[in-house]
Amino acid sequence: MNKNLFAMLVCGAFAASACAQSAVTVYGSMDLGVVHESGGPAGGSWNLESGVQAGSRLGFKGSENLGNGLSAHFVIEGGIAGDTGGNRPTGLTFGRQTLVGLSGPFGAVKLGRQFNLVTNALNDVDPFGGGHEGAYSNVMFSDYRTSNGVYYTTPAINGVTANLTWAPGEVAGSSAAKREIGYAVEYTGGRVFAVLAHRSLNNLTDTNTHKVSFAGATYDFGPFKAALGYARNKDDAALDSRDIIVGASTTRGADTWMLSLIDHRDSSALRQDARQAAIGYTHALSKRTNLYSSYSRLRNDNGAPFTVGNAVESGSGTRGLALGMYHKF
C-alpha cells in the first residue's frame, strides 16, 4: 500500500472533511542494527537495537494554504522500538513531536513539543547527525526535546535565521519553576554553516538553573566536510563542563565515511573527564535505504560514568560496534 492511499484511509477513519481541506502525509523510518558493546562492568554483550543511526518512527504531517502567504501546519510523530514493538525513546505514544503552527512572511510560529534549539544545532554540526555509535550524546548534552513550547523562527535575511523558544513550566504558584528559554542564530552561505544556540532550564522548585550553550560550524571543502563545535554545560550547583567536537565526513557515490573526536572536560571538583573517538560508514542502496556500520571508543577519567550508545540507546560499555540497516518511507 503506498503512503498516499494509507493517508487517505487514515484520514477517512477520523474525518473525511478535514482531510479534504489539507494535504496529509504519512511518513516514518525503521532502523535496526546488531550492536556489540564491551568495556562495562558486566562484560561484553550482543543486542538487536532499534534506532542506531536514527530513531525509528511513525508520523503524520500536513499543511493548509490559507492565502495571502499564510499556511497552517501540524506534525504528530511517535517513536517506535522496532526490536520489541514498543514506544521509544520516551515511552510516550507521540513523544518525538506534536505541534501545530502558522507560517508566513513574518516567519513561523509553532506550539507543542519538538527538538530544543541546542539539539538542533548539535545535530547540524555533528558528522554523525546525532546518531550511530559515535553519537555526541554519549558525553555531551542529551536532553533532546522541549514540551509545552512556543517557538518562533524569523525569515532568512542574507542567510541568517534566528530562533526563539519559551516554555512555561506549568507549576502552580510559580511562573519560573521548570520554565525554559532558548535562542539560536544560524548562518548558511555557500560552503559555510554556522550556529550559536543557548538553552536555560529552571528546576521544579526554581532553585537551580541548567544552562547549556553551543557554538559550531561546518565547512564544505568539496572532497570532504569539516566540523568544529564547542559546548558549555553548567548549573548553579556542581555541574560545570565543556566539550569540544572535531569531525569530518566525505561522500563518494553511494558511500559515506564519518569521523569525530570529542573531548569532555569536567571543571567540577570530581574532574571526570572523557574522550571519545568514532568512525562510521554508510552505503546507500537507494534514496531511502542504506546499510551502516560504526565503531566508537570512550576513555573515562576519575570514574566518569559515560558509555557508548547511539541515537536512542544509552549503551553499557566504553566500546561499541554496530552493523545495521536504515529505511525511511
CSV table of C-alpha atoms in Angstrom, one decimal:
chain,number,residue,atom,x,y,z
A,1,MET,CA,0.0,0.0,0.0
A,2,ASN,CA,1.5,3.4,-1.0
A,3,LYS,CA,1.6,6.1,1.6
A,4,ASN,CA,-0.8,8.4,-0.2
A,5,LEU,CA,-3.5,5.7,-0.1
A,6,PHE,CA,-2.7,4.9,3.5
A,7,ALA,CA,-3.0,8.6,4.4
A,8,MET,CA,-6.4,8.7,2.7
A,9,LEU,CA,-7.6,5.7,4.7
A,10,VAL,CA,-6.3,7.2,8.0
A,11,CYS,CA,-8.0,10.4,7.3
A,12,GLY,CA,-11.2,8.7,6.4
A,13,ALA,CA,-11.1,6.9,9.8
A,14,PHE,CA,-11.0,10.3,11.5
A,15,ALA,CA,-12.8,13.0,9.5
A,16,ALA,CA,-13.0,13.0,5.7
A,17,SER,CA,-14.0,16.7,5.6
A,18,ALA,CA,-10.9,17.7,7.5
A,19,CYS,CA,-8.6,15.8,5.1
A,20,ALA,CA,-10.2,17.4,2.1
A,21,GLN,CA,-9.1,20.8,3.3
A,22,SER,CA,-5.4,20.0,3.7
A,23,ALA,CA,-2.6,17.7,2.4
A,24,VAL,CA,-1.7,14.9,4.9
A,25,THR,CA,1.4,12.8,4.6
A,26,VAL,CA,2.2,9.6,6.5
A,27,TYR,CA,5.9,9.1,6.9
A,28,GLY,CA,8.4,7.3,9.0
A,29,SER,CA,11.5,5.2,9.3
A,30,MET,CA,12.7,1.8,10.6
A,31,ASP,CA,16.3,1.3,11.8
A,32,LEU,CA,17.5,-2.0,13.2
A,33,GLY,CA,21.1,-2.9,14.0
A,34,VAL,CA,23.2,-5.6,15.7
A,35,VAL,CA,25.3,-3.9,18.4
A,36,HIS,CA,28.2,-5.3,20.4
A,37,GLU,CA,29.2,-3.3,23.5
A,38,SER,CA,32.1,-4.0,25.8
A,39,GLY,CA,34.2,-2.4,28.4
A,40,GLY,CA,31.5,-2.2,31.0
A,41,PRO,CA,31.3,-3.8,34.4
A,42,ALA,CA,29.0,-6.6,33.1
A,43,GLY,CA,31.4,-7.5,30.2
A,44,GLY,CA,30.5,-7.6,26.6
A,45,SER,CA,27.0,-8.2,25.1
A,46,TRP,CA,25.3,-8.5,21.7
A,47,ASN,CA,22.0,-6.7,21.2
A,48,LEU,CA,19.5,-6.1,18.4
A,49,GLU,CA,18.7,-2.4,18.8
A,50,SER,CA,16.2,-0.1,17.1
A,51,GLY,CA,17.3,3.5,16.2
A,52,VAL,CA,21.1,3.2,15.9
A,53,GLN,CA,21.5,5.6,13.0
A,54,ALA,CA,18.3,7.5,13.7
A,55,GLY,CA,15.3,6.7,15.8
A,56,SER,CA,12.6,4.5,14.2
A,57,ARG,CA,9.3,6.5,13.9
A,58,LEU,CA,5.8,6.8,12.5
A,59,GLY,CA,4.5,10.3,11.8
A,60,PHE,CA,1.7,12.3,10.3
A,61,LYS,CA,2.2,15.8,8.9
A,62,GLY,CA,0.0,18.2,7.0
A,63,SER,CA,-0.3,21.8,5.8
A,64,GLU,CA,-3.1,24.0,4.5
A,65,ASN,CA,-2.7,27.1,2.3
A,66,LEU,CA,-4.7,29.9,4.0
A,67,GLY,CA,-4.0,32.5,1.3
A,68,ASN,CA,-2.1,35.8,1.5
A,69,GLY,CA,1.2,33.9,2.0
A,70,LEU,CA,-0.1,32.2,5.2
A,71,SER,CA,-0.2,28.4,5.8
A,72,ALA,CA,-1.1,26.3,8.8
A,73,HIS,CA,0.8,23.0,9.5
A,74,PHE,CA,0.9,20.2,12.0
A,75,VAL,CA,3.2,17.3,12.9
A,76,ILE,CA,2.4,14.2,15.1
A,77,GLU,CA,5.3,11.8,15.4
A,78,GLY,CA,5.9,8.9,17.7
A,79,GLY,CA,9.0,6.8,18.3
A,80,ILE,CA,9.0,3.0,17.6
A,81,ALA,CA,11.0,0.3,19.2
A,82,GLY,CA,11.4,-1.9,16.1
A,83,ASP,CA,13.0,-4.7,18.1
A,84,THR,CA,10.1,-5.1,20.5
A,85,GLY,CA,7.2,-3.1,19.1
A,86,GLY,CA,7.1,-0.7,22.0
A,87,ASN,CA,7.4,3.1,22.2
A,88,ARG,CA,10.9,4.7,22.1
A,89,PRO,CA,12.8,6.6,23.2
A,90,THR,CA,10.4,8.5,25.5
A,91,GLY,CA,7.8,5.9,26.2
A,92,LEU,CA,5.1,8.4,25.1
A,93,THR,CA,2.8,7.5,22.2
A,94,PHE,CA,3.8,10.6,20.2
A,95,GLY,CA,6.9,11.6,22.2
A,96,ARG,CA,9.0,12.7,19.3
A,97,GLN,CA,7.0,15.7,18.0
A,98,THR,CA,3.5,17.0,18.5
A,99,LEU,CA,3.0,20.6,17.2
A,100,VAL,CA,0.8,22.9,15.3
A,101,GLY,CA,2.0,26.1,13.6
A,102,LEU,CA,1.4,29.1,11.3
A,103,SER,CA,3.9,30.4,8.8
A,104,GLY,CA,4.0,33.4,6.6
A,105,PRO,CA,6.1,36.5,5.6
A,106,PHE,CA,6.6,37.1,9.3
A,107,GLY,CA,8.4,33.7,9.8
A,108,ALA,CA,6.9,30.8,11.6
A,109,VAL,CA,5.3,30.1,15.0
A,110,LYS,CA,4.9,26.6,16.4
A,111,LEU,CA,3.2,25.4,19.6
A,112,GLY,CA,3.8,22.0,21.2
A,113,ARG,CA,6.7,19.6,21.6
A,114,GLN,CA,9.8,19.3,19.4
A,115,PHE,CA,13.6,19.2,19.5
A,116,ASN,CA,15.1,22.0,21.5
A,117,LEU,CA,17.4,24.5,19.8
A,118,VAL,CA,20.7,23.2,21.2
A,119,THR,CA,19.8,19.7,20.0
A,120,ASN,CA,19.1,21.0,16.5
A,121,ALA,CA,22.4,22.9,16.4
A,122,LEU,CA,24.4,19.8,17.6
A,123,ASN,CA,22.7,17.6,15.0
A,124,ASP,CA,23.5,20.0,12.2
A,125,VAL,CA,27.2,20.1,13.2
A,126,ASP,CA,27.9,16.5,14.3
A,127,PRO,CA,29.2,14.4,11.3
A,128,PHE,CA,27.1,11.5,12.7
A,129,GLY,CA,23.9,13.7,12.8
A,130,GLY,CA,23.4,12.7,16.5
A,131,GLY,CA,23.3,9.0,15.7
A,132,HIS,CA,25.4,5.9,15.3
A,133,GLU,CA,27.8,4.6,17.9
A,134,GLY,CA,29.6,7.9,17.7
A,135,ALA,CA,26.7,10.0,18.9
A,136,TYR,CA,27.7,13.2,20.6
A,137,SER,CA,25.1,12.5,23.3
A,138,ASN,CA,27.4,9.8,24.7
A,139,VAL,CA,29.4,12.5,26.5
A,140,MET,CA,27.7,15.8,25.6
A,141,PHE,CA,24.3,17.4,26.1
A,142,SER,CA,21.5,14.8,25.7
A,143,ASP,CA,18.2,16.4,26.8
A,144,TYR,CA,16.7,16.4,23.3
A,145,ARG,CA,13.2,17.8,23.4
A,146,THR,CA,11.1,20.6,24.9
A,147,SER,CA,7.4,20.2,25.8
A,148,ASN,CA,4.8,22.9,26.2
A,149,GLY,CA,6.9,25.1,23.9
A,150,VAL,CA,6.2,28.3,21.9
A,151,TYR,CA,8.7,28.5,19.1
A,152,TYR,CA,9.4,31.4,16.7
A,153,THR,CA,11.6,31.4,13.6
A,154,THR,CA,12.4,34.6,11.7
A,155,PRO,CA,12.5,34.8,7.9
A,156,ALA,CA,16.0,34.2,6.5
A,157,ILE,CA,17.9,37.5,5.8
A,158,ASN,CA,21.2,37.3,3.9
A,159,GLY,CA,21.5,33.7,5.1
A,160,VAL,CA,20.8,34.5,8.8
A,161,THR,CA,17.9,33.0,10.7
A,162,ALA,CA,17.0,33.5,14.4
A,163,ASN,CA,15.0,31.1,16.6
A,164,LEU,CA,13.4,31.7,20.0
A,165,THR,CA,11.8,29.3,22.4
A,166,TRP,CA,9.8,29.9,25.6
A,167,ALA,CA,8.2,27.0,27.5
A,168,PRO,CA,6.2,27.6,30.7
A,169,GLY,CA,6.9,25.1,33.5
A,170,GLU,CA,3.2,24.8,34.3
A,171,VAL,CA,3.9,24.6,38.0
A,172,ALA,CA,1.1,26.0,40.2
A,173,GLY,CA,2.1,29.2,42.1
A,174,SER,CA,5.3,29.8,40.2
A,175,SER,CA,5.9,31.4,36.7
A,176,ALA,CA,9.6,30.4,36.8
A,177,ALA,CA,9.7,26.8,38.0
A,178,LYS,CA,10.6,24.4,35.2
A,179,ARG,CA,10.5,27.3,32.7
A,180,GLU,CA,12.7,27.0,29.6
A,181,ILE,CA,14.1,29.8,27.5
A,182,GLY,CA,16.2,29.3,24.4
A,183,TYR,CA,17.6,31.1,21.4
A,184,ALA,CA,19.7,30.2,18.3
A,185,VAL,CA,21.2,32.1,15.4
A,186,GLU,CA,22.1,30.3,12.2
A,187,TYR,CA,24.0,31.3,9.1
A,188,THR,CA,24.0,29.4,5.8
A,189,GLY,CA,26.0,30.7,2.9
A,190,GLY,CA,27.9,28.9,0.2
A,191,ARG,CA,30.1,26.3,1.8
A,192,VAL,CA,29.7,27.6,5.3
A,193,PHE,CA,27.2,26.8,8.0
A,194,ALA,CA,27.5,28.3,11.5
A,195,VAL,CA,25.2,28.3,14.6
A,196,LEU,CA,25.1,29.7,18.1
A,197,ALA,CA,22.5,28.2,20.4
A,198,HIS,CA,21.6,28.5,24.1
A,199,ARG,CA,19.1,26.8,26.5
A,200,SER,CA,18.2,27.8,30.0
A,201,LEU,CA,16.0,25.5,32.1
A,202,ASN,CA,14.9,26.0,35.7
A,203,ASN,CA,14.3,23.1,38.1
A,204,LEU,CA,11.0,22.2,39.7
A,205,THR,CA,11.5,24.5,42.7
A,206,ASP,CA,13.2,27.3,40.8
A,207,THR,CA,16.3,26.9,43.0
A,208,ASN,CA,18.7,25.8,40.2
A,209,THR,CA,19.1,26.8,36.5
A,210,HIS,CA,20.7,24.5,34.0
A,211,LYS,CA,22.4,26.4,31.1
A,212,VAL,CA,23.9,24.9,28.0
A,213,SER,CA,25.5,26.8,25.1
A,214,PHE,CA,26.8,25.6,21.9
A,215,ALA,CA,28.7,27.3,19.0
A,216,GLY,CA,29.6,25.3,15.9
A,217,ALA,CA,30.3,25.4,12.2
A,218,THR,CA,30.9,23.2,9.2
A,219,TYR,CA,32.8,24.0,6.0
A,220,ASP,CA,32.4,22.0,2.8
A,221,PHE,CA,35.9,21.7,1.2
A,222,GLY,CA,34.4,19.7,-1.7
A,223,PRO,CA,36.3,16.4,-1.1
A,224,PHE,CA,35.1,16.4,2.5
A,225,LYS,CA,33.2,18.5,5.0
A,226,ALA,CA,34.8,19.6,8.3
A,227,ALA,CA,33.0,20.3,11.5
A,228,LEU,CA,34.0,22.0,14.7
A,229,GLY,CA,32.0,22.8,17.8
A,230,TYR,CA,32.3,24.0,21.4
A,231,ALA,CA,29.8,23.5,24.2
A,232,ARG,CA,29.5,24.7,27.8
A,233,ASN,CA,27.2,22.9,30.3
A,234,LYS,CA,26.6,24.5,33.7
A,235,ASP,CA,24.2,24.9,36.5
A,236,ASP,CA,24.1,26.7,39.9
A,237,ALA,CA,25.1,23.6,41.8
A,238,ALA,CA,28.0,21.3,40.9
A,239,LEU,CA,27.7,20.9,37.1
A,240,ASP,CA,30.4,22.6,35.1
A,241,SER,CA,31.9,21.1,32.0
A,242,ARG,CA,32.9,22.0,28.4
A,243,ASP,CA,33.1,19.9,25.3
A,244,ILE,CA,35.0,20.2,22.0
A,245,ILE,CA,33.9,18.2,19.0
A,246,VAL,CA,36.0,17.9,15.8
A,247,GLY,CA,34.9,15.9,12.9
A,248,ALA,CA,34.7,15.3,9.1
A,249,SER,CA,32.7,13.4,6.6
A,250,THR,CA,33.1,12.5,2.9
A,251,THR,CA,30.8,11.0,0.3
A,252,ARG,CA,31.9,9.2,-2.8
A,253,GLY,CA,29.0,7.9,-4.8
A,254,ALA,CA,26.9,5.6,-2.6
A,255,ASP,CA,29.5,5.5,0.2
A,256,THR,CA,29.8,8.0,3.1
A,257,TRP,CA,32.5,8.0,5.8
A,258,MET,CA,32.3,9.9,9.1
A,259,LEU,CA,34.8,10.6,11.8
A,260,SER,CA,34.6,12.5,15.1
A,261,LEU,CA,36.6,13.2,18.2
A,262,ILE,CA,35.1,14.6,21.4
A,263,ASP,CA,37.0,16.0,24.4
A,264,HIS,CA,34.9,16.4,27.6
A,265,ARG,CA,36.4,18.4,30.4
A,266,ASP,CA,34.8,18.4,33.9
A,267,SER,CA,35.6,21.6,35.8
A,268,SER,CA,33.8,20.4,39.0
A,269,ALA,CA,35.7,19.0,41.9
A,270,LEU,CA,35.3,15.5,40.5
A,271,ARG,CA,37.3,16.1,37.4
A,272,GLN,CA,35.5,13.4,35.5
A,273,ASP,CA,37.0,14.0,32.0
A,274,ALA,CA,36.3,11.8,29.0
A,275,ARG,CA,37.4,11.4,25.4
A,276,GLN,CA,35.5,9.7,22.5
A,277,ALA,CA,36.8,8.7,19.1
A,278,ALA,CA,34.3,7.3,16.5
A,279,ILE,CA,34.3,6.2,12.9
A,280,GLY,CA,31.2,5.4,10.8
A,281,TYR,CA,30.3,4.2,7.3
A,282,THR,CA,27.0,4.1,5.3
A,283,HIS,CA,26.3,2.6,1.9
A,284,ALA,CA,23.2,3.8,0.1
A,285,LEU,CA,21.1,1.1,-1.6
A,286,SER,CA,18.6,3.8,-2.8
A,287,LYS,CA,17.5,7.3,-1.8
A,288,ARG,CA,15.5,5.8,1.1
A,289,THR,CA,17.6,2.8,2.2
A,290,ASN,CA,21.1,2.4,3.5
A,291,LEU,CA,23.4,-0.1,5.3
A,292,TYR,CA,25.6,1.2,8.1
A,293,SER,CA,28.4,0.4,10.4
A,294,SER,CA,30.0,2.4,13.2
A,295,TYR,CA,32.6,2.0,15.9
A,296,SER,CA,33.2,4.2,19.0
A,297,ARG,CA,35.6,4.0,21.9
A,298,LEU,CA,35.4,6.1,25.1
A,299,ARG,CA,38.0,6.7,27.8
A,300,ASN,CA,36.7,7.9,31.2
A,301,ASP,CA,38.8,9.5,33.9
A,302,ASN,CA,38.2,9.5,37.7
A,303,GLY,CA,35.1,7.3,37.5
A,304,ALA,CA,33.3,9.3,34.8
A,305,PRO,CA,30.0,7.5,34.0
A,306,PHE,CA,29.9,7.9,30.2
A,307,THR,CA,29.0,4.9,28.0
A,308,VAL,CA,29.0,4.4,24.2
A,309,GLY,CA,25.5,4.4,22.7
A,310,ASN,CA,23.7,5.7,19.6
A,311,ALA,CA,20.7,7.7,18.5
A,312,VAL,CA,18.4,6.0,21.0
A,313,GLU,CA,20.2,3.6,23.3
A,314,SER,CA,22.5,4.9,26.1
A,315,GLY,CA,24.8,1.9,25.9
A,316,SER,CA,26.5,-0.2,28.6
A,317,GLY,CA,30.3,-0.1,27.9
A,318,THR,CA,33.1,2.0,26.6
A,319,ARG,CA,33.4,0.4,23.2
A,320,GLY,CA,30.6,-0.1,20.7
A,321,LEU,CA,30.3,-1.7,17.3
A,322,ALA,CA,27.1,-1.6,15.2
A,323,LEU,CA,26.0,-3.1,11.9
A,324,GLY,CA,22.5,-2.4,10.6
A,325,MET,CA,20.0,-1.1,8.1
A,326,TYR,CA,18.0,2.1,7.9
A,327,HIS,CA,14.9,2.6,5.7
A,328,LYS,CA,12.6,5.6,5.5
A,329,PHE,CA,9.2,5.9,3.9
